[in-house]
Amino acid sequence: MATIEDVARVAGVSEATVSRYLNKRPVSEPSRNKVAAAIDQLGYRPSVIARALNNKKVDLVGLIVPTIGNFFYSELYQAINEAASERGFMVMLCDANTVEKERLYIDGLASAHASGIITTTGRCNDLYRTLSRTPVVCVDESLVGVGPFVGSDNVHGGRIAAQHLHDCGCEDVCFMGLTEKSGSQNDRWEGFRQECRSLGMTCREVYVEDDVAPLGPKVRRELASCDGIFAWSDFLALRTYGFLHSIGREVPRDVQLIGFDSTRMGSYFIPKITSIAQDISQVGRCAVEILMDAGRGGELSADRRELIDVCLVQGGTTHPKTATG
Amino acid sequence: MATIEDVARVAGVSEATVSRYLNKRPVSEPSRNKVAAAIDQLGYRPSVIARALNNKKVDLVGLIVPTIGNFFYSELYQAINEAASERGFMVMLCDANTVEKERLYIDGLASAHASGIITTTGRCNDLYRTLSRTPVVCVDESLVGVGPFVGSDNVHGGRIAAQHLHDCGCEDVCFMGLTEKSGSQNDRWEGFRQECRSLGMTCREVYVEDDVAPLGPKVRRELASCDGIFAWSDFLALRTYGFLHSIGREVPRDVQLIGFDSTRMGSYFIPKITSIAQDISQVGRCAVEILMDAGRGGELSADRRELIDVCLVQGGTTHPKTATG
DNA sequence: CTGAAAGCGCTTACAG
DNA sequence: CTGAAAGCGCTTACAG
């Protein structure tokens, strides 16, 4: 592997000049040509490692997610990657399926002088707080005292869901979530509950252990008896659809079903799941921008909260009474 | 940020001793304690950058994929991540949705002294060949003259699909693939065609532009008239199911449908898609092992090919005539 | 515009 | 077991 020293020797200039050329700083015409030729001849590739040791930062941002198996996170990764690469940054996706792995990633990113971390797990709050020189942005799930938050307006999303079910003629609806409640789930439920109340709909709530556990008797009973269901995620909506199908309740004839996220997964399904769509690309872009600002010396206030609006995407699992739903 | 120098000063030893402690080399009891205390007190975190500059390699392997939006790749990433982290390596996922981005990633990984690259795109053959000190392993799609290949036995998969359709009573079957043929698609088609022939089934082939383009008239005609379909991917199988559904052909009563990959996506669907399953975790593990061997000075023969076997996973889109299908 | 020199934070022979 | 010193490949003031 050729080094900058080799290039300098071949080009007949100093290493400093080669370095300047590499960093697009002014270099005289003749020097420029000689260096370019030398680089070409040697197949020289600058070492980002050595460069990083001087600059004390590398154009890399880490994205920590609980699992890339969930479409929401893979779409978020793509959005962030797009926004970051436009600015010349690489993004390192970190699939932290355990807290222990998350710690390793945080450590690794910090000691690699990453330009920033975007975290979505809502975990390891204390560790993130110890990061003095690595800016952190929370996306989707917030952390206390850790830097700005960017996420969808989940409360509003819950309200929209309630309104839509109301428009579909529902009177007795049910919210379905995970036993382990996250901040965003709570917000969706909160918005939903409030709006149901003001619209005069009866509103219950059921929770399932996780995405794969079988539905318990209580859950099945509730799902079997209401006329509208708001699932906290499209994934849960899919499962609910399967259950309703299995007991002969037809969607949307007998019961209206609405999910959340509107990821590609929900739209592959037949019928397509009616869903509250997050503007994931907007969320990603916003998070990256905040990080870039921080890199230019901007402040990273832990109080800042950016809420991106959501909207309803009509699918085939709900049927509004009026065309102007 | 504290440096090794700070630690040495606080501990009252030399930097070399701290370094030895960090690298788990023999250090006397008293020194060890003093260093540990100093590290703790300063919140010291070694710089992987500085370390990498000396070692001339970093415990990082890059995984380059054409899109993380496809479940096959996200599952492969998880498998590789699992295997790599067991060995103390991090994996950097690189979503190269354009050739240009792929070049940037290759360059970045090489100049960051990554321990290896696993590529799945079948692109940038020439660039990979120029990588002298970064070992490369091809997964799923091979490259000429670039290092070992690891992938599923697609030819066998094609054969199994044909046998299964035959077991389901099909006589006139159809293979469905993408216009832009990849090596793995060719292999599946080849195995399928051969087995169809020896089983005496009529076998046609149709191709669609890409995963989202609408099905052309010819494709629709063929799909509407055969009694068994082998889609090259689960994703295509899902779309085919939607089309058959829309024209009133019921699966599996009127027509048998089988996909490939058996990713989680196919199993979310109702009915679950019958599919040829790749042992993705085995593929990932194998690729990582080869890379680790290379790191220990092992040879990386471009001729080596590891074929992982596949198997049928019965879903609800086919119906074998006999229970012992 | 350009070169000599010091330094980024760590590691590794080389002597003790 | 331990320390002084050189070096990894680049960048950046500092003088010209």
Tab-separated table of C-alpha atoms in Angstrom, chain B:
chain	number	residue	atom	x	y	z
B	1	MET	CA	-11.004	13.089	26.060
B	2	ALA	CA	-8.318	11.416	28.120
B	3	THR	CA	-5.418	9.809	26.269
B	4	ILE	CA	-3.106	6.998	27.155
B	5	GLU	CA	-0.606	9.655	28.215
B	6	ASP	CA	-3.006	10.981	30.837
B	7	VAL	CA	-3.594	7.509	32.148
B	8	ALA	CA	0.136	6.841	32.353
B	9	ARG	CA	0.734	10.059	34.254
B	10	VAL	CA	-2.103	9.495	36.720
B	11	ALA	CA	-1.085	5.892	37.257
B	12	GLY	CA	2.581	6.757	37.561
B	13	VAL	CA	3.733	4.282	34.939
B	14	SER	CA	4.836	4.510	31.312
B	15	GLU	CA	2.503	4.600	28.349
B	16	ALA	CA	3.905	1.259	27.295
B	17	THR	CA	2.679	-0.326	30.485
B	18	VAL	CA	-0.782	1.105	30.023
B	19	SER	CA	-0.780	-0.189	26.488
B	20	ARG	CA	0.223	-3.632	27.683
B	21	TYR	CA	-2.523	-3.593	30.247
B	22	LEU	CA	-5.040	-2.633	27.565
B	23	ASN	CA	-3.908	-5.460	25.355
B	24	LYS	CA	-4.010	-7.997	28.151
B	25	ARG	CA	-0.300	-8.597	28.138
B	26	PRO	CA	1.512	-9.453	31.362
B	27	VAL	CA	1.665	-6.557	33.820
B	28	SER	CA	2.610	-6.764	37.479
B	29	GLU	CA	-0.146	-6.792	40.039
B	30	PRO	CA	0.577	-3.292	41.440
B	31	SER	CA	0.860	-1.689	38.003
B	32	ARG	CA	-2.323	-3.356	36.908
B	33	ASN	CA	-4.223	-1.893	39.825
B	34	LYS	CA	-2.864	1.578	39.399
B	35	VAL	CA	-3.666	1.581	35.698
B	36	ALA	CA	-7.152	0.231	36.237
B	37	ALA	CA	-7.829	2.921	38.810
B	38	ALA	CA	-6.524	5.659	36.554
B	39	ILE	CA	-8.618	4.477	33.630
B	40	ASP	CA	-11.644	4.418	35.811
B	41	GLN	CA	-10.987	7.814	37.266
B	42	LEU	CA	-10.450	9.443	33.884
B	43	GLY	CA	-13.192	7.640	32.059
B	44	TYR	CA	-10.542	6.718	29.541
B	45	ARG	CA	-11.571	5.026	26.302
B	46	PRO	CA	-8.779	3.915	23.962
B	47	SER	CA	-8.897	5.382	20.475
B	48	VAL	CA	-9.567	2.690	17.929
B	49	ILE	CA	-8.252	5.117	15.343
B	50	ALA	CA	-4.808	5.424	16.833
B	51	ARG	CA	-4.746	1.728	17.464
B	52	ALA	CA	-5.718	0.976	13.893
B	53	LEU	CA	-2.943	3.170	12.575
B	54	ASN	CA	-0.417	0.927	14.266
B	55	ASN	CA	-2.041	-2.405	13.712
B	56	LYS	CA	-2.815	-1.483	10.121
B	57	LYS	CA	-6.109	-3.211	10.394
B	58	VAL	CA	-9.332	-2.770	12.237
B	59	ASP	CA	-11.719	-5.441	13.458
B	60	LEU	CA	-14.374	-4.444	10.997
B	61	VAL	CA	-15.891	-6.226	8.056
B	62	GLY	CA	-18.018	-4.502	5.472
B	63	LEU	CA	-21.131	-6.073	4.012
B	64	ILE	CA	-22.170	-4.547	0.707
B	65	VAL	CA	-25.732	-5.165	-0.447
B	66	PRO	CA	-27.818	-3.757	-3.306
B	67	THR	CA	-30.654	-2.792	-0.977
B	68	ILE	CA	-31.469	-3.446	2.621
B	69	GLY	CA	-35.135	-3.122	1.711
B	70	ASN	CA	-35.116	-6.759	0.659
B	71	PHE	CA	-35.572	-9.169	3.530
B	72	PHE	CA	-33.010	-11.544	2.173
B	73	TYR	CA	-30.286	-8.979	2.752
B	74	SER	CA	-31.457	-7.862	6.149
B	75	GLU	CA	-31.494	-11.463	7.301
B	76	LEU	CA	-28.079	-12.028	5.802
B	77	TYR	CA	-26.828	-8.966	7.633
B	78	GLN	CA	-28.147	-10.304	10.901
B	79	ALA	CA	-26.539	-13.674	10.345
B	80	ILE	CA	-23.191	-12.149	9.479
B	81	ASN	CA	-23.397	-9.695	12.327
B	82	GLU	CA	-24.037	-12.513	14.734
B	83	ALA	CA	-21.128	-14.608	13.514
B	84	ALA	CA	-18.767	-11.654	13.332
B	85	SER	CA	-19.557	-10.219	16.733
B	86	GLU	CA	-18.911	-13.585	18.335
B	87	ARG	CA	-15.370	-13.106	17.106
B	88	GLY	CA	-15.133	-9.524	18.247
B	89	PHE	CA	-15.630	-7.978	14.844
B	90	MET	CA	-18.060	-5.267	13.938
B	91	VAL	CA	-19.836	-5.326	10.631
B	92	MET	CA	-20.603	-2.270	8.660
B	93	LEU	CA	-23.652	-2.591	6.486
B	94	CYS	CA	-23.333	-0.716	3.212
B	95	ASP	CA	-26.515	-0.160	1.279
B	96	ALA	CA	-25.206	0.433	-2.226
B	97	ASN	CA	-28.295	1.299	-4.198
B	98	THR	CA	-26.137	2.724	-6.966
B	99	VAL	CA	-22.877	1.579	-8.494
B	100	GLU	CA	-21.365	4.910	-7.600
B	101	LYS	CA	-22.172	4.417	-3.951
B	102	GLU	CA	-20.741	0.938	-4.103
B	103	ARG	CA	-17.451	2.394	-5.321
B	104	LEU	CA	-17.411	4.818	-2.441
B	105	TYR	CA	-18.015	2.040	0.038
B	106	ILE	CA	-15.317	-0.170	-1.399
B	107	ASP	CA	-12.897	2.715	-1.304
B	108	GLY	CA	-13.913	3.677	2.199
B	109	LEU	CA	-13.584	0.173	3.566
B	110	ALA	CA	-10.248	-0.360	1.901
B	111	SER	CA	-8.780	2.899	3.133
B	112	ALA	CA	-10.172	2.300	6.598
B	113	HIS	CA	-8.178	-0.923	6.649
B	114	ALA	CA	-11.266	-3.051	7.116
B	115	SER	CA	-10.442	-6.691	7.788
B	116	GLY	CA	-12.547	-7.794	4.885
B	117	ILE	CA	-15.468	-7.179	2.583
B	118	ILE	CA	-18.432	-9.417	1.903
B	119	THR	CA	-20.161	-8.407	-1.286
B	120	THR	CA	-23.479	-9.578	-2.656
B	121	THR	CA	-24.035	-7.298	-5.611
B	122	GLY	CA	-22.238	-9.001	-8.460
B	123	ARG	CA	-21.080	-5.546	-9.548
B	124	CYS	CA	-17.822	-3.559	-9.661
B	125	ASN	CA	-15.846	-6.659	-10.493
B	126	ASP	CA	-12.785	-4.683	-11.616
B	127	LEU	CA	-12.657	-2.501	-8.544
B	128	TYR	CA	-12.763	-5.505	-6.247
B	129	ARG	CA	-9.891	-7.048	-8.135
B	130	THR	CA	-7.682	-4.062	-7.401
B	131	LEU	CA	-8.052	-4.582	-3.670
B	132	SER	CA	-4.732	-6.091	-2.802
B	133	ARG	CA	-4.770	-6.140	0.970
B	134	THR	CA	-8.474	-6.331	1.730
B	135	PRO	CA	-9.851	-9.865	1.466
B	136	VAL	CA	-13.167	-10.186	-0.341
B	137	VAL	CA	-15.768	-12.925	-0.167
B	138	CYS	CA	-18.674	-13.076	-2.602
B	139	VAL	CA	-22.009	-14.151	-1.237
B	140	ASP	CA	-25.053	-15.048	-3.310
B	141	GLU	CA	-23.651	-13.496	-6.491
B	142	SER	CA	-20.181	-14.398	-7.676
B	143	LEU	CA	-17.515	-12.231	-9.255
B	144	VAL	CA	-14.767	-13.440	-11.531
B	145	GLY	CA	-11.324	-13.657	-10.022
B	146	VAL	CA	-12.308	-12.055	-6.754
B	147	GLY	CA	-12.115	-14.592	-3.988
B	148	PRO	CA	-14.224	-17.379	-2.598
B	149	PHE	CA	-17.924	-17.647	-3.221
B	150	VAL	CA	-20.523	-18.705	-0.665
B	151	GLY	CA	-24.113	-19.222	-1.604
B	152	SER	CA	-27.092	-21.499	-1.679
B	153	ASP	CA	-27.390	-24.427	-3.992
B	154	ASN	CA	-29.782	-22.698	-6.340
B	155	VAL	CA	-29.717	-25.404	-8.965
B	156	HIS	CA	-30.863	-27.915	-6.406
B	157	GLY	CA	-33.491	-25.427	-5.244
B	158	GLY	CA	-34.882	-25.267	-8.751
B	159	ARG	CA	-35.050	-29.039	-8.882
B	160	ILE	CA	-36.869	-29.257	-5.578
B	161	ALA	CA	-39.405	-26.714	-6.770
B	162	ALA	CA	-40.087	-28.750	-9.895
B	163	GLN	CA	-40.436	-31.959	-7.909
B	164	HIS	CA	-42.824	-30.325	-5.503
B	165	LEU	CA	-45.060	-28.927	-8.250
B	166	HIS	CA	-45.042	-32.381	-9.769
B	167	ASP	CA	-46.063	-33.838	-6.421
B	168	CYS	CA	-48.911	-31.373	-6.401
B	169	GLY	CA	-50.172	-32.773	-9.666
B	170	CYS	CA	-48.964	-30.010	-11.972
B	171	GLU	CA	-48.344	-30.747	-15.618
B	172	ASP	CA	-47.931	-27.371	-17.195
B	173	VAL	CA	-45.757	-25.074	-15.130
B	174	CYS	CA	-44.210	-21.663	-15.427
B	175	PHE	CA	-41.034	-20.079	-14.106
B	176	MET	CA	-41.187	-16.393	-13.271
B	177	GLY	CA	-38.106	-14.231	-12.954
B	178	LEU	CA	-36.716	-10.767	-13.490
B	179	THR	CA	-35.657	-9.501	-16.904
B	180	GLU	CA	-32.277	-8.612	-15.523
B	181	LYS	CA	-31.014	-12.102	-14.895
B	182	SER	CA	-28.658	-12.715	-12.024
B	183	GLY	CA	-26.468	-15.733	-11.575
B	184	SER	CA	-28.630	-17.147	-8.825
B	185	GLN	CA	-31.780	-16.683	-10.881
B	186	ASN	CA	-30.179	-18.474	-13.790
B	187	ASP	CA	-29.230	-21.354	-11.540
B	188	ARG	CA	-32.730	-21.694	-10.153
B	189	TRP	CA	-34.179	-21.662	-13.636
B	190	GLU	CA	-31.639	-24.160	-14.867
B	191	GLY	CA	-32.352	-26.648	-12.097
B	192	PHE	CA	-36.065	-26.153	-12.532
B	193	ARG	CA	-35.988	-26.623	-16.287
B	194	GLN	CA	-33.910	-29.781	-16.121
B	195	GLU	CA	-36.091	-31.387	-13.487
B	196	CYS	CA	-39.298	-30.415	-15.285
B	197	ARG	CA	-37.967	-32.120	-18.345
B	198	SER	CA	-37.093	-35.343	-16.593
B	199	LEU	CA	-40.466	-35.372	-14.872
B	200	GLY	CA	-42.278	-34.788	-18.138
B	201	MET	CA	-43.818	-31.440	-17.254
B	202	THR	CA	-44.309	-28.674	-19.777
B	203	CYS	CA	-42.303	-25.682	-18.649
B	204	ARG	CA	-42.410	-22.076	-19.781
B	205	GLU	CA	-40.685	-18.958	-18.512
B	206	VAL	CA	-41.812	-15.366	-18.127
B	207	TYR	CA	-39.928	-12.303	-16.993
B	208	VAL	CA	-40.959	-9.018	-15.442
B	209	GLU	CA	-39.059	-5.758	-15.574
B	210	ASP	CA	-38.598	-5.359	-11.870
B	211	ASP	CA	-40.271	-5.881	-8.540
B	212	VAL	CA	-42.777	-3.082	-8.961
B	213	ALA	CA	-43.530	-2.747	-12.686
B	214	PRO	CA	-47.047	-3.864	-13.652
B	215	LEU	CA	-47.339	-7.311	-15.205
B	216	GLY	CA	-47.434	-7.153	-19.001
B	217	PRO	CA	-50.095	-8.882	-21.101
B	218	LYS	CA	-47.869	-11.815	-22.017
B	219	VAL	CA	-46.989	-12.473	-18.409
B	220	ARG	CA	-50.623	-12.278	-17.364
B	221	ARG	CA	-51.611	-14.683	-20.106
B	222	GLU	CA	-49.056	-17.264	-19.083
B	223	LEU	CA	-49.805	-16.977	-15.388
B	224	ALA	CA	-53.497	-17.303	-16.103
B	225	SER	CA	-53.134	-20.496	-18.079
B	226	CYS	CA	-50.622	-22.722	-16.251
B	227	ASP	CA	-51.292	-24.972	-13.284
B	228	GLY	CA	-48.120	-24.340	-11.312
B	229	ILE	CA	-45.812	-21.370	-10.849
B	230	PHE	CA	-42.272	-21.153	-9.525
B	231	ALA	CA	-41.392	-17.558	-8.719
B	232	TRP	CA	-37.722	-16.793	-8.379
B	233	SER	CA	-38.351	-14.855	-5.151
B	234	ASP	CA	-40.981	-14.763	-2.441
B	235	PHE	CA	-41.592	-11.193	-3.324
B	236	LEU	CA	-42.507	-12.066	-6.873
B	237	ALA	CA	-44.629	-14.897	-5.533
B	238	LEU	CA	-46.588	-12.416	-3.436
B	239	ARG	CA	-47.281	-10.271	-6.463
B	240	THR	CA	-48.277	-13.310	-8.454
B	241	TYR	CA	-50.663	-14.302	-5.725
B	242	GLY	CA	-52.240	-10.855	-5.908
B	243	PHE	CA	-52.671	-11.122	-9.650
B	244	LEU	CA	-54.166	-14.622	-9.534
B	245	HIS	CA	-56.494	-13.458	-6.802
B	246	SER	CA	-57.605	-10.517	-8.935
B	247	ILE	CA	-58.567	-12.713	-11.880
B	248	GLY	CA	-60.394	-15.198	-9.716
B	249	ARG	CA	-57.900	-18.052	-9.844
B	250	GLU	CA	-57.713	-19.538	-6.411
B	251	VAL	CA	-54.433	-20.697	-4.860
B	252	PRO	CA	-53.780	-23.573	-4.339
B	253	ARG	CA	-57.084	-24.963	-5.620
B	254	ASP	CA	-56.656	-23.832	-9.233
B	255	VAL	CA	-52.960	-23.222	-9.381
B	256	GLN	CA	-49.925	-24.100	-7.223
B	257	LEU	CA	-47.521	-21.334	-6.270
B	258	ILE	CA	-44.019	-21.660	-4.880
B	259	GLY	CA	-41.440	-18.973	-4.123
B	260	PHE	CA	-37.834	-18.822	-3.060
B	261	ASP	CA	-36.058	-17.565	0.049
B	262	SER	CA	-38.573	-18.265	2.752
B	263	THR	CA	-37.717	-14.961	4.353
B	264	ARG	CA	-39.908	-13.655	7.091
B	265	MET	CA	-41.794	-11.627	4.543
B	266	GLY	CA	-43.227	-14.666	2.874
B	267	SER	CA	-44.378	-16.082	6.171
B	268	TYR	CA	-46.175	-12.932	7.282
B	269	PHE	CA	-48.468	-13.384	4.370
B	270	ILE	CA	-51.747	-15.229	4.570
B	271	PRO	CA	-51.601	-17.862	3.319
B	272	LYS	CA	-47.932	-18.396	3.968
B	273	ILE	CA	-46.042	-18.792	0.724
B	274	THR	CA	-44.653	-22.261	0.035
B	275	SER	CA	-40.988	-21.587	-0.552
B	276	ILE	CA	-37.515	-22.973	-1.033
B	277	ALA	CA	-35.646	-21.899	2.071
B	278	GLN	CA	-32.068	-20.764	2.035
B	279	ASP	CA	-30.080	-21.420	5.164
B	280	ILE	CA	-29.105	-17.789	5.442
B	281	SER	CA	-27.506	-18.069	8.825
B	282	GLN	CA	-25.293	-20.861	7.541
B	283	VAL	CA	-24.330	-18.812	4.521
B	284	GLY	CA	-23.432	-15.858	6.699
B	285	ARG	CA	-21.459	-17.925	9.143
B	286	CYS	CA	-19.499	-19.575	6.386
B	287	ALA	CA	-18.603	-16.258	4.774
B	288	VAL	CA	-17.401	-14.857	8.077
B	289	GLU	CA	-15.306	-17.910	8.798
B	290	ILE	CA	-13.557	-17.661	5.474
B	291	LEU	CA	-12.768	-14.022	6.151
B	292	MET	CA	-11.428	-14.809	9.616
B	293	ASP	CA	-9.202	-17.503	8.163
B	294	ALA	CA	-7.879	-14.999	5.669
B	295	GLY	CA	-7.097	-12.646	8.531
B	296	ARG	CA	-4.958	-15.345	10.105
B	297	GLY	CA	-2.995	-15.663	6.914
B	298	GLY	CA	-5.184	-18.238	5.232
B	299	GLU	CA	-5.366	-18.354	1.485
B	300	LEU	CA	-8.283	-16.781	-0.314
B	301	SER	CA	-8.693	-18.811	-3.436
B	302	ALA	CA	-10.907	-17.214	-6.047
B	303	ASP	CA	-11.875	-20.701	-7.139
B	304	ARG	CA	-13.289	-21.854	-3.862
B	305	ARG	CA	-17.068	-22.306	-3.919
B	306	GLU	CA	-19.135	-23.216	-0.888
B	307	LEU	CA	-22.648	-24.358	-1.693
B	308	ILE	CA	-25.125	-24.441	1.171
B	309	ASP	CA	-28.082	-26.737	0.718
B	310	VAL	CA	-31.667	-25.516	0.574
B	311	CYS	CA	-34.956	-27.162	1.493
B	312	LEU	CA	-38.654	-26.929	0.878
B	313	VAL	CA	-40.843	-25.174	3.422
B	314	GLN	CA	-44.449	-26.111	2.946
B	315	GLY	CA	-46.870	-23.219	3.098
B	316	GLY	CA	-50.447	-22.748	2.083
B	317	THR	CA	-49.978	-21.945	-1.577
B	318	THR	CA	-49.384	-25.494	-2.744
B	319	HIS	CA	-51.220	-28.701	-2.005
B	320	PRO	CA	-49.408	-31.996	-2.491
B	321	LYS	CA	-51.553	-34.897	-3.704
B	322	THR	CA	-50.132	-37.277	-1.135
B	323	ALA	CA	-49.374	-36.622	2.493
B	324	THR	CA	-45.899	-37.977	1.894
B	325	GLY	CA	-45.192	-35.281	-0.696
